[in-house]
Amino acid sequence: MATNGDTYERELKYLLSGDTKAVTKMVKTCDDEETRGYCSMVDSPFLVIRAAGSLGVDLVALRWDVSFPIEVKSSENDVLYMSKSERLIDQAIRMLESCDRAHVMPIYAFRLKGIKGDPWRIFTIPSESDLRGKVDELKGRIPQLDVSKSGNFIMRWNDGMKLSELLNILSEE
């Protein structure tokens, strides 16, 4: 039996892979702009690989023009405090260090449960990394995780970029 985390990892995998059944289900409560973003994956999908936990990421999305390592989080609460778990803090730091070395942007995908419309929000980790290619162009557009006074990461769902918005941006270029 899949845990909630596995359920949402699979949902995101199928959406980014352009799975027609998953996209159709997602867009039932989406507005026209959100629907356009999700439907763009049917024609321009990613190859999405579920990663082993030891990599510090849940999914790796690959496409001819851009690739992302993705950590998936889900909650019924619209704010996630990573300070509640030392493991989450270590995971974020390891993910950022690995991404910096490879010049790629780490992505956090936050799925809010029980919401109509686009339930996914996208964030990246604050960094001064030297990104290249399309991800360098996206760097200033994707919101960064907040950082508390004590240096811990905070994800506020309302402050994230809709996944459908990111998909619309990627489909335009």
Coordinates of C-alpha atoms in Angstrom, one line a residue:
M1 CA 0.0 0.0 0.0
A2 CA 1.4 3.4 -1.0
T3 CA 1.9 6.1 1.7
N4 CA 0.6 9.6 1.0
G5 CA 4.1 10.7 0.0
D6 CA 4.3 7.9 -2.5
T7 CA 0.8 8.8 -3.8
Y8 CA 1.8 12.4 -4.5
E9 CA 5.2 11.5 -5.9
R10 CA 3.4 9.2 -8.4
E11 CA 0.8 11.9 -9.2
L12 CA 3.6 14.4 -10.0
K13 CA 5.5 11.8 -12.0
Y14 CA 2.4 11.0 -14.1
L15 CA 1.6 14.7 -14.6
L16 CA 5.1 15.6 -15.8
S17 CA 5.2 12.5 -17.9
G18 CA 2.1 13.7 -19.8
D19 CA 0.0 10.8 -18.7
T20 CA -3.4 11.7 -20.3
K21 CA -5.4 10.0 -17.5
A22 CA -3.5 11.9 -14.7
V23 CA -3.7 15.2 -16.6
T24 CA -7.4 14.8 -17.2
K25 CA -8.1 14.1 -13.6
M26 CA -5.9 17.1 -12.4
V27 CA -7.6 19.7 -14.7
K28 CA -11.2 18.9 -13.6
T29 CA -11.1 21.8 -11.1
C30 CA -8.5 24.0 -12.8
D31 CA -9.1 27.3 -14.6
D32 CA -8.2 27.7 -18.3
E33 CA -4.6 28.9 -17.7
E34 CA -3.9 26.0 -15.2
T35 CA -5.4 23.5 -17.7
R36 CA -3.2 24.8 -20.5
G37 CA -0.1 24.3 -18.4
Y38 CA -0.9 20.7 -17.4
C39 CA -2.1 19.8 -20.9
S40 CA 1.2 21.1 -22.4
M41 CA 2.8 18.0 -20.8
V42 CA 0.9 15.7 -23.1
D43 CA 2.8 17.1 -26.2
S44 CA 6.1 18.0 -24.4
P45 CA 6.5 15.5 -21.5
F46 CA 9.4 15.0 -19.3
L47 CA 11.0 11.6 -18.7
V48 CA 10.5 11.3 -15.0
I49 CA 12.4 8.8 -12.9
R50 CA 11.6 8.0 -9.3
A51 CA 14.9 8.4 -7.4
A52 CA 16.2 6.3 -4.6
G53 CA 15.9 8.0 -1.2
S54 CA 19.7 8.1 -0.8
L55 CA 19.9 10.7 -3.6
G56 CA 18.1 13.3 -1.5
V57 CA 15.5 13.7 -4.2
D58 CA 12.2 11.9 -5.0
L59 CA 12.0 12.5 -8.8
V60 CA 14.3 13.5 -11.6
A61 CA 12.5 15.2 -14.5
L62 CA 14.5 15.1 -17.8
R63 CA 13.7 16.8 -21.1
W64 CA 15.7 18.0 -24.1
D65 CA 15.7 21.6 -22.9
V66 CA 15.7 21.4 -19.1
S67 CA 16.0 19.0 -16.2
F68 CA 15.2 19.2 -12.5
P69 CA 15.8 17.1 -9.4
I70 CA 12.6 17.3 -7.4
E71 CA 11.8 16.8 -3.7
V72 CA 8.1 16.2 -3.1
K73 CA 6.3 17.4 0.0
S74 CA 2.6 17.2 0.8
S75 CA 0.5 18.5 3.7
E76 CA -2.9 19.6 4.9
N77 CA -1.2 22.7 6.3
D78 CA -0.2 25.5 4.0
V79 CA 3.1 26.0 5.8
L80 CA 5.9 23.5 6.2
Y81 CA 8.7 24.1 8.7
M82 CA 11.7 22.0 7.9
S83 CA 13.2 22.8 11.3
K84 CA 10.9 20.1 12.7
S85 CA 13.2 17.4 11.3
E86 CA 17.0 17.4 11.3
R87 CA 16.7 14.9 8.4
L88 CA 14.8 17.5 6.3
I89 CA 17.5 20.1 6.9
D90 CA 20.3 17.7 6.1
Q91 CA 18.5 16.6 3.0
A92 CA 18.0 20.2 1.7
I93 CA 21.7 21.0 2.3
R94 CA 22.9 17.8 0.5
M95 CA 20.5 18.4 -2.4
L96 CA 21.8 22.0 -2.8
E97 CA 25.4 21.0 -2.7
S98 CA 24.9 18.3 -5.3
C99 CA 22.9 20.6 -7.5
D100 CA 25.5 23.4 -7.2
R101 CA 28.2 21.1 -8.4
A102 CA 26.1 20.0 -11.4
H103 CA 24.8 23.6 -12.2
V104 CA 21.2 22.5 -11.9
M105 CA 18.3 24.0 -9.9
P106 CA 16.9 22.0 -7.1
I107 CA 13.1 22.0 -7.0
Y108 CA 10.7 21.5 -4.1
A109 CA 7.2 20.6 -5.2
F110 CA 4.6 21.2 -2.4
R111 CA 1.2 19.5 -2.8
L112 CA -1.5 21.0 -0.6
K113 CA -4.2 18.4 0.1
G114 CA -7.9 19.1 -0.3
I115 CA -7.8 22.1 -2.6
K116 CA -9.5 22.8 -5.9
G117 CA -7.5 24.1 -8.8
D118 CA -3.8 23.7 -9.1
P119 CA -2.7 22.1 -5.7
W120 CA 1.0 22.1 -6.6
R121 CA 3.5 24.9 -5.7
I122 CA 7.1 25.1 -6.8
F123 CA 10.1 26.5 -4.9
T124 CA 13.8 26.4 -5.1
I125 CA 16.5 26.6 -2.4
P126 CA 18.1 30.0 -1.8
S127 CA 21.5 29.8 -3.5
E128 CA 24.2 31.9 -5.2
S129 CA 24.9 28.9 -7.5
D130 CA 26.2 29.3 -11.0
L131 CA 23.3 27.9 -13.1
R132 CA 23.5 27.4 -16.8
G133 CA 21.0 27.2 -19.7
K134 CA 17.3 27.5 -19.3
V135 CA 17.4 27.0 -15.5
D136 CA 19.6 30.1 -15.2
E137 CA 16.7 32.0 -16.9
L138 CA 14.2 30.5 -14.5
K139 CA 16.3 31.2 -11.4
G140 CA 14.7 34.6 -10.7
R141 CA 11.2 33.5 -11.5
I142 CA 10.8 30.5 -9.2
P143 CA 10.3 31.5 -5.6
Q144 CA 12.9 30.5 -3.0
L145 CA 12.2 28.8 0.3
D146 CA 12.0 31.3 3.1
V147 CA 14.7 31.1 5.7
S148 CA 13.9 31.6 9.4
K149 CA 16.1 33.8 11.7
S150 CA 17.7 30.6 12.9
G151 CA 18.6 29.5 9.4
N152 CA 15.9 26.9 8.8
F153 CA 13.9 26.6 5.6
I154 CA 10.1 27.3 5.5
M155 CA 7.7 26.5 2.7
R156 CA 4.7 28.7 2.5
W157 CA 2.3 27.2 -0.1
N158 CA 0.8 30.6 -0.9
D159 CA 4.2 32.0 -1.8
G160 CA 5.1 29.3 -4.3
M161 CA 4.7 29.3 -8.1
K162 CA 1.9 27.2 -9.4
L163 CA 3.2 24.2 -11.2
S164 CA 0.9 24.9 -14.1
E165 CA 2.5 28.4 -14.4
L166 CA 6.0 26.8 -14.6
L167 CA 4.7 24.4 -17.2
N168 CA 3.2 27.3 -19.2
I169 CA 6.6 29.1 -19.1
L170 CA 8.4 26.0 -20.3
S171 CA 5.9 25.4 -23.1
E172 CA 6.3 29.0 -24.4
E173 CA 10.1 28.7 -24.9

